[in-house]
Tab-separated table of N, CA and C in Angstrom:
chain	number	residue	atom	x	y	z
A	1	UNK	N	68.564	-213.039	-57.425
A	1	UNK	CA	68.174	-212.819	-56.606
A	1	UNK	C	66.640	-212.822	-56.117
A	2	UNK	N	65.958	-213.441	-55.483
A	2	UNK	CA	64.443	-213.156	-55.544
A	2	UNK	C	64.236	-213.028	-54.053
A	3	UNK	N	63.374	-211.780	-53.777
A	3	UNK	CA	63.108	-211.655	-52.141
A	3	UNK	C	61.640	-211.441	-52.123
A	4	UNK	N	60.885	-212.008	-51.428
A	4	UNK	CA	59.736	-211.378	-51.051
A	4	UNK	C	59.590	-211.214	-49.499
A	5	UNK	N	59.179	-210.301	-49.282
A	5	UNK	CA	58.768	-209.893	-47.458
A	5	UNK	C	57.140	-210.076	-47.511
A	6	UNK	N	56.826	-211.275	-47.028
A	6	UNK	CA	55.394	-211.571	-46.246
A	6	UNK	C	55.544	-211.673	-44.998
A	7	UNK	N	54.594	-212.573	-44.335
A	7	UNK	CA	54.607	-212.525	-42.924
A	7	UNK	C	56.115	-213.222	-42.548
A	8	UNK	N	56.573	-214.053	-43.392
A	8	UNK	CA	57.925	-214.051	-43.135
A	8	UNK	C	58.716	-213.822	-44.358
A	9	UNK	N	60.066	-213.668	-44.278
A	9	UNK	CA	60.699	-212.725	-45.424
A	9	UNK	C	61.119	-214.494	-46.366
A	10	UNK	N	60.679	-214.409	-47.788
A	10	UNK	CA	61.518	-215.399	-48.321
A	10	UNK	C	62.689	-214.642	-49.528
A	11	UNK	N	63.583	-216.029	-49.532
A	11	UNK	CA	64.720	-215.172	-50.265
A	11	UNK	C	65.190	-216.785	-51.191
A	12	UNK	N	65.543	-216.429	-52.312
A	12	UNK	CA	66.191	-217.493	-52.879
A	12	UNK	C	67.367	-217.043	-54.286
A	13	UNK	N	68.529	-217.315	-54.052
A	13	UNK	CA	69.739	-216.996	-54.560
A	13	UNK	C	70.013	-217.995	-55.518
A	14	UNK	N	70.283	-217.902	-57.202
A	14	UNK	CA	70.867	-218.912	-57.699
A	14	UNK	C	72.129	-218.435	-58.575
A	15	UNK	N	72.733	-218.975	-58.944
A	15	UNK	CA	74.186	-218.678	-59.521
A	15	UNK	C	73.867	-219.405	-61.283
A	16	UNK	N	73.932	-218.862	-62.075
A	16	UNK	CA	73.756	-219.062	-63.389
A	16	UNK	C	74.600	-218.099	-64.606
A	17	UNK	N	75.107	-219.095	-65.288
A	17	UNK	CA	76.260	-218.399	-66.007
A	17	UNK	C	75.642	-217.762	-67.063
A	18	UNK	N	76.319	-216.335	-67.246
A	18	UNK	CA	75.775	-215.745	-68.572
A	18	UNK	C	77.027	-215.499	-69.340
A	19	UNK	N	77.006	-215.095	-70.573
A	19	UNK	CA	78.207	-215.148	-71.628
A	19	UNK	C	78.058	-213.620	-72.482
A	20	UNK	N	79.176	-213.317	-72.569
A	20	UNK	CA	78.939	-212.130	-73.392
A	20	UNK	C	79.800	-212.407	-74.964
A	21	UNK	N	79.069	-212.525	-76.048
A	21	UNK	CA	79.482	-213.104	-77.187
A	21	UNK	C	79.498	-211.844	-78.283
A	22	UNK	N	80.619	-211.878	-78.987
A	22	UNK	CA	80.703	-210.608	-80.095
A	22	UNK	C	80.306	-211.872	-81.211
A	23	UNK	N	78.893	-210.767	-81.754
A	23	UNK	CA	78.599	-211.766	-82.945
A	23	UNK	C	79.505	-211.720	-84.021
A	24	UNK	N	80.283	-211.196	-84.175
A	24	UNK	CA	81.452	-211.302	-85.444
A	24	UNK	C	82.254	-212.427	-84.903
A	25	UNK	N	82.182	-213.135	-83.921
A	25	UNK	CA	83.505	-214.132	-83.433
A	25	UNK	C	82.628	-215.443	-82.795
A	26	UNK	N	81.209	-215.719	-83.313
A	26	UNK	CA	80.548	-216.753	-82.785
A	26	UNK	C	81.014	-217.775	-83.324
A	27	UNK	N	81.769	-218.325	-84.171
A	27	UNK	CA	82.380	-219.319	-84.735
A	27	UNK	C	83.644	-219.699	-83.496
A	28	UNK	N	83.996	-219.152	-83.018
A	28	UNK	CA	85.439	-218.988	-82.100
A	28	UNK	C	84.651	-219.486	-80.525
A	29	UNK	N	83.517	-219.689	-80.450
A	29	UNK	CA	83.164	-220.058	-79.342
A	29	UNK	C	83.710	-221.204	-78.957
A	30	UNK	N	83.643	-222.100	-79.908
A	30	UNK	CA	84.340	-223.697	-79.478
A	30	UNK	C	85.623	-223.477	-78.938
A	31	UNK	N	86.503	-222.398	-78.998
A	31	UNK	CA	87.610	-222.535	-78.672
A	31	UNK	C	87.321	-222.254	-76.705
A	32	UNK	N	86.275	-222.016	-76.366
A	32	UNK	CA	86.046	-221.812	-74.957
A	32	UNK	C	85.381	-222.868	-74.374
A	33	UNK	N	85.117	-224.064	-75.220
A	33	UNK	CA	84.435	-224.946	-74.859
A	33	UNK	C	82.847	-225.001	-74.869
A	34	UNK	N	82.483	-223.673	-75.701
A	34	UNK	CA	80.728	-223.446	-75.860
A	34	UNK	C	80.428	-223.887	-77.429
A	35	UNK	N	79.430	-224.697	-77.209
A	35	UNK	CA	78.796	-225.036	-78.828
A	35	UNK	C	78.293	-223.970	-79.824
A	36	UNK	N	78.228	-223.861	-80.675
A	36	UNK	CA	77.724	-222.958	-81.520
A	36	UNK	C	76.473	-223.362	-82.972
A	37	UNK	N	75.444	-223.458	-82.058
A	37	UNK	CA	74.138	-224.045	-83.149
A	37	UNK	C	74.386	-225.261	-83.326
A	38	UNK	N	74.867	-226.099	-82.283
A	38	UNK	CA	75.057	-227.590	-81.989
A	38	UNK	C	75.031	-227.806	-80.517
A	39	UNK	N	74.666	-229.221	-80.250
A	39	UNK	CA	74.366	-229.736	-78.744
A	39	UNK	C	75.823	-229.708	-78.331
A	40	UNK	N	75.636	-229.168	-77.217
A	40	UNK	CA	76.796	-229.315	-76.164
A	40	UNK	C	76.699	-229.131	-74.683
A	41	UNK	N	77.526	-229.512	-73.711
A	41	UNK	CA	76.778	-229.158	-72.464
A	41	UNK	C	76.628	-227.817	-72.019
A	42	UNK	N	77.454	-227.173	-72.547
A	42	UNK	CA	77.191	-225.468	-73.108
A	42	UNK	C	77.183	-225.068	-74.427
A	43	UNK	N	75.814	-224.432	-74.665
A	43	UNK	CA	75.974	-224.057	-76.190
A	43	UNK	C	75.113	-222.713	-76.353
A	44	UNK	N	75.635	-221.897	-77.400
A	44	UNK	CA	74.641	-220.817	-78.074
A	44	UNK	C	74.049	-221.116	-79.166
A	45	UNK	N	72.812	-220.733	-79.474
A	45	UNK	CA	72.212	-221.032	-80.602
A	45	UNK	C	71.220	-219.871	-81.221
A	46	UNK	N	71.390	-219.406	-82.286
A	46	UNK	CA	70.805	-218.377	-83.228
A	46	UNK	C	69.014	-218.393	-82.661
A	47	UNK	N	68.787	-219.637	-82.502
A	47	UNK	CA	67.470	-219.746	-82.479
A	47	UNK	C	67.196	-219.210	-81.189
A	48	UNK	N	68.014	-218.644	-80.276
A	48	UNK	CA	67.113	-217.873	-79.034
A	48	UNK	C	67.248	-216.825	-78.849
A	49	UNK	N	67.559	-216.289	-79.718
A	49	UNK	CA	67.485	-214.619	-79.866
A	49	UNK	C	67.184	-214.046	-81.404
A	50	UNK	N	66.892	-212.718	-81.332
A	50	UNK	CA	66.310	-212.231	-82.444
A	50	UNK	C	65.208	-212.574	-83.110
A	51	UNK	N	65.098	-212.844	-84.172
A	51	UNK	CA	64.056	-213.467	-85.191
A	51	UNK	C	63.665	-214.487	-84.635
A	52	UNK	N	64.424	-215.304	-83.888
A	52	UNK	CA	64.210	-216.742	-83.737
A	52	UNK	C	64.016	-217.848	-84.529
A	53	UNK	N	64.404	-217.604	-85.546
A	53	UNK	CA	64.456	-218.286	-86.816
A	53	UNK	C	65.612	-219.076	-87.228
A	54	UNK	N	66.663	-219.094	-86.394
A	54	UNK	CA	67.833	-219.689	-86.840
A	54	UNK	C	68.595	-218.670	-87.928
A	55	UNK	N	68.436	-217.644	-88.381
A	55	UNK	CA	68.612	-216.771	-89.275
A	55	UNK	C	70.021	-216.165	-88.492
A	56	UNK	N	70.994	-215.465	-89.087
A	56	UNK	CA	72.412	-215.093	-88.594
A	56	UNK	C	71.623	-213.908	-87.860
A	57	UNK	N	72.438	-213.614	-86.886
A	57	UNK	CA	71.971	-212.481	-85.525
A	57	UNK	C	72.528	-210.842	-86.158
A	58	UNK	N	73.739	-210.774	-86.493
A	58	UNK	CA	74.394	-209.352	-86.886
A	58	UNK	C	72.972	-208.930	-87.917
A	59	UNK	N	73.036	-209.781	-88.989
A	59	UNK	CA	71.834	-208.646	-90.159
A	59	UNK	C	70.522	-208.435	-89.096
A	60	UNK	N	70.193	-209.060	-88.448
A	60	UNK	CA	68.711	-209.004	-87.572
A	60	UNK	C	68.707	-207.761	-86.833
A	61	UNK	N	70.031	-207.548	-86.017
A	61	UNK	CA	70.037	-206.344	-85.330
A	61	UNK	C	70.458	-205.243	-85.684
A	62	UNK	N	71.041	-205.600	-87.051
A	62	UNK	CA	71.393	-203.914	-87.750
A	62	UNK	C	70.296	-203.396	-88.486
A	63	UNK	N	69.519	-204.584	-88.982
A	63	UNK	CA	67.787	-203.960	-89.639
A	63	UNK	C	67.273	-203.544	-88.342
A	64	UNK	N	66.881	-203.926	-87.591
A	64	UNK	CA	66.252	-203.511	-86.212
A	64	UNK	C	66.811	-202.169	-85.817
A	65	UNK	N	68.041	-201.947	-85.651
A	65	UNK	CA	68.620	-200.513	-85.280
A	65	UNK	C	68.520	-199.747	-86.234
A	66	UNK	N	68.338	-199.920	-87.963
A	66	UNK	CA	67.978	-198.950	-88.759
A	66	UNK	C	66.854	-198.883	-89.134
A	67	UNK	N	65.890	-199.583	-88.776
A	67	UNK	CA	64.329	-199.445	-88.384
A	67	UNK	C	63.817	-198.508	-87.588
A	68	UNK	N	64.669	-198.272	-86.394
A	68	UNK	CA	64.517	-197.658	-85.231
A	68	UNK	C	65.091	-195.917	-85.416
A	69	UNK	N	65.692	-195.951	-86.724
A	69	UNK	CA	66.364	-195.038	-87.150
A	69	UNK	C	67.721	-194.682	-86.565
A	70	UNK	N	68.373	-195.684	-86.520
A	70	UNK	CA	69.813	-195.701	-85.894
A	70	UNK	C	70.800	-195.998	-86.758
A	71	UNK	N	70.491	-195.740	-87.829
A	71	UNK	CA	71.226	-195.999	-88.866
A	71	UNK	C	71.638	-197.519	-89.644
A	72	UNK	N	72.980	-197.655	-90.474
A	72	UNK	CA	73.116	-198.795	-91.104
A	72	UNK	C	74.761	-199.273	-90.558
A	73	UNK	N	75.195	-198.443	-90.082
A	73	UNK	CA	76.975	-198.638	-89.914
A	73	UNK	C	77.145	-198.972	-88.439
A	74	UNK	N	77.185	-199.800	-88.345
A	74	UNK	CA	77.798	-200.839	-87.073
A	74	UNK	C	79.038	-201.236	-86.857
A	75	UNK	N	79.761	-201.039	-85.725
A	75	UNK	CA	81.131	-201.736	-85.557
A	75	UNK	C	80.770	-203.038	-84.544
A	76	UNK	N	81.425	-203.327	-83.824
A	76	UNK	CA	80.973	-204.560	-82.532
A	76	UNK	C	79.768	-204.660	-82.262
A	77	UNK	N	79.389	-205.664	-82.228
A	77	UNK	CA	77.787	-205.979	-81.664
A	77	UNK	C	78.061	-207.067	-80.729
A	78	UNK	N	77.796	-206.747	-79.443
A	78	UNK	CA	77.684	-207.954	-78.525
A	78	UNK	C	76.756	-208.414	-77.794
A	79	UNK	N	76.355	-209.803	-77.227
A	79	UNK	CA	74.942	-210.101	-76.755
A	79	UNK	C	75.307	-210.788	-75.308
A	80	UNK	N	74.600	-210.093	-74.545
A	80	UNK	CA	74.930	-210.692	-72.931
A	80	UNK	C	73.628	-211.297	-72.430
A	81	UNK	N	73.967	-212.634	-72.268
A	81	UNK	CA	72.802	-213.568	-72.124
A	81	UNK	C	73.146	-215.039	-71.245
A	82	UNK	N	72.167	-216.038	-71.373
A	82	UNK	CA	72.377	-216.863	-70.618
A	82	UNK	C	72.484	-218.231	-71.997
A	83	UNK	N	73.421	-219.025	-71.554
A	83	UNK	CA	73.453	-219.782	-72.710
A	83	UNK	C	72.866	-220.949	-72.361
A	84	UNK	N	72.548	-221.851	-73.500
A	84	UNK	CA	72.141	-223.632	-73.255
A	84	UNK	C	72.655	-224.068	-72.479
A	85	UNK	N	72.246	-224.808	-71.340
A	85	UNK	CA	72.845	-225.526	-70.555
A	85	UNK	C	72.032	-227.091	-70.653
A	86	UNK	N	72.908	-228.019	-71.279
A	86	UNK	CA	72.407	-229.511	-71.692
A	86	UNK	C	71.393	-229.301	-72.747
A	87	UNK	N	71.039	-228.361	-73.253
A	87	UNK	CA	70.149	-228.065	-74.432
A	87	UNK	C	69.135	-227.317	-73.738
A	88	UNK	N	68.934	-226.895	-72.890
A	88	UNK	CA	67.862	-226.207	-72.037
A	88	UNK	C	68.209	-224.819	-72.059
A	89	UNK	N	67.457	-224.157	-71.982
A	89	UNK	CA	67.761	-222.110	-71.722
A	89	UNK	C	66.714	-221.716	-71.155
A	90	UNK	N	67.313	-220.826	-70.208
A	90	UNK	CA	66.314	-220.266	-69.265
A	90	UNK	C	66.648	-218.343	-69.627
A	91	UNK	N	65.865	-217.893	-70.373
A	91	UNK	CA	66.431	-216.402	-70.751
A	91	UNK	C	65.841	-215.353	-70.549
A	92	UNK	N	65.393	-215.089	-69.371
A	92	UNK	CA	64.110	-213.871	-69.332
A	92	UNK	C	64.701	-212.345	-69.764
A	93	UNK	N	66.151	-212.363	-69.846
A	93	UNK	CA	66.698	-210.752	-70.575
A	93	UNK	C	68.103	-211.077	-71.245
A	94	UNK	N	68.061	-210.493	-72.334
A	94	UNK	CA	69.545	-210.617	-73.032
A	94	UNK	C	69.566	-209.345	-73.389
A	95	UNK	N	70.687	-208.555	-73.310
A	95	UNK	CA	71.053	-207.418	-74.012
A	95	UNK	C	72.332	-207.184	-74.733
A	96	UNK	N	72.069	-206.301	-75.701
A	96	UNK	CA	72.470	-206.318	-77.116
A	96	UNK	C	73.142	-205.051	-76.952
A	97	UNK	N	74.596	-204.899	-76.862
A	97	UNK	CA	75.473	-203.848	-76.659
A	97	UNK	C	75.752	-203.575	-78.473
A	98	UNK	N	75.674	-202.508	-78.764
A	98	UNK	CA	75.850	-202.180	-79.983
A	98	UNK	C	77.032	-200.820	-80.188
A	99	UNK	N	77.957	-200.974	-81.020
A	99	UNK	CA	79.140	-200.077	-80.933
A	99	UNK	C	79.078	-199.260	-82.059
A	100	UNK	N	79.290	-198.052	-82.600
A	100	UNK	CA	79.538	-197.647	-83.795
A	100	UNK	C	80.883	-198.214	-84.540
A	101	UNK	N	81.424	-197.599	-85.607
A	101	UNK	CA	82.719	-198.218	-86.224
A	101	UNK	C	83.912	-197.630	-85.451
A	102	UNK	N	83.703	-197.015	-84.281
A	102	UNK	CA	84.886	-196.273	-83.941
A	102	UNK	C	84.946	-197.024	-82.577
A	103	UNK	N	84.098	-198.073	-82.174
A	103	UNK	CA	83.918	-198.367	-80.972
A	103	UNK	C	83.447	-198.126	-79.525
A	104	UNK	N	82.753	-196.939	-79.577
A	104	UNK	CA	81.720	-196.318	-78.895
A	104	UNK	C	80.429	-196.815	-78.755
A	105	UNK	N	79.746	-197.101	-77.590
A	105	UNK	CA	78.606	-197.786	-77.369
A	105	UNK	C	77.724	-196.800	-77.812
A	106	UNK	N	76.583	-196.999	-78.590
A	106	UNK	CA	75.611	-196.029	-79.098
A	106	UNK	C	74.112	-196.656	-79.015
A	107	UNK	N	73.961	-197.845	-78.898
A	107	UNK	CA	72.844	-198.388	-78.693
A	107	UNK	C	72.796	-199.455	-77.711
A	108	UNK	N	71.724	-199.810	-76.661
A	108	UNK	CA	71.338	-200.986	-76.088
A	108	UNK	C	69.853	-201.767	-76.426
A	109	UNK	N	70.052	-202.650	-76.789
A	109	UNK	CA	68.545	-203.019	-76.830
A	109	UNK	C	68.345	-204.154	-75.862
A	110	UNK	N	67.039	-204.369	-75.331
A	110	UNK	CA	66.795	-205.276	-74.081
A	110	UNK	C	65.805	-206.284	-74.935
A	111	UNK	N	66.048	-207.626	-74.806
A	111	UNK	CA	65.461	-208.782	-75.494
A	111	UNK	C	64.634	-209.432	-74.345
A	112	UNK	N	63.571	-209.259	-74.081
A	112	UNK	CA	62.694	-209.977	-72.844
A	112	UNK	C	61.750	-211.042	-73.313
A	113	UNK	N	62.150	-212.201	-72.850
A	113	UNK	CA	61.582	-213.660	-72.897
A	113	UNK	C	60.430	-213.609	-71.872
A	114	UNK	N	59.108	-214.010	-72.123
A	114	UNK	CA	58.259	-214.133	-71.293
A	114	UNK	C	58.164	-216.006	-71.049
A	115	UNK	N	57.327	-216.091	-70.070
A	115	UNK	CA	56.718	-217.512	-69.750
A	115	UNK	C	56.127	-218.128	-70.757
A	116	UNK	N	55.469	-217.365	-71.827
A	116	UNK	CA	55.048	-218.304	-72.999
A	116	UNK	C	55.246	-218.025	-74.168
A	117	UNK	N	56.873	-217.933	-74.050
A	117	UNK	CA	57.433	-218.244	-75.365
A	117	UNK	C	57.501	-217.037	-76.405
A	118	UNK	N	57.290	-216.016	-75.714
A	118	UNK	CA	57.143	-214.853	-76.462
A	118	UNK	C	58.299	-213.511	-76.199
A	119	UNK	N	58.982	-213.122	-76.967
A	119	UNK	CA	60.095	-212.126	-76.952
A	119	UNK	C	59.819	-210.675	-77.453
A	120	UNK	N	60.249	-209.709	-76.605
A	120	UNK	CA	59.558	-208.388	-76.741
A	120	UNK	C	61.167	-207.408	-76.707
A	121	UNK	N	61.353	-206.459	-77.977
A	121	UNK	CA	62.513	-206.031	-77.471
A	121	UNK	C	62.393	-204.447	-77.204
A	122	UNK	N	63.021	-203.822	-76.610
A	122	UNK	CA	63.129	-202.632	-76.624
A	122	UNK	C	64.181	-201.919	-76.391
C-alpha cells in the first residue's frame, strides 16, 4: 500500500504474491507450479538474489554470514521474496531467514533492490 497526504489524499493498494522458499528445497518448487531457474508463468531464479550471477544461493548466504562473524554452521535458510511473473520481477525487498542447526532463528538479512538495478544487503 502507498499513501500520500497532499491537498488530496492519494492511496493505492495492490496485491502481489510473495513466496517463502527453503534454499535446500528449491528443486521442489515445480511441485507447487513454480519454475526454478527456467521460464514459467510464476518462477524463482537464482539470478535475482545474492550475488545475482546465477550461482547457488546457499553458499552465498553462508559466506555472507561468516564474513559478518556469524559462523559457518547453519540449518534451514529461507528466502521471502517476490517471484518472477511471466519473466518479470519487481523485488524491492527480500528477507533471508537463517536458522541454526537446532532450528532457532539466528539472523535475518535484508536484501534491498533499487530502481537502478543495484542490490544492498543489511
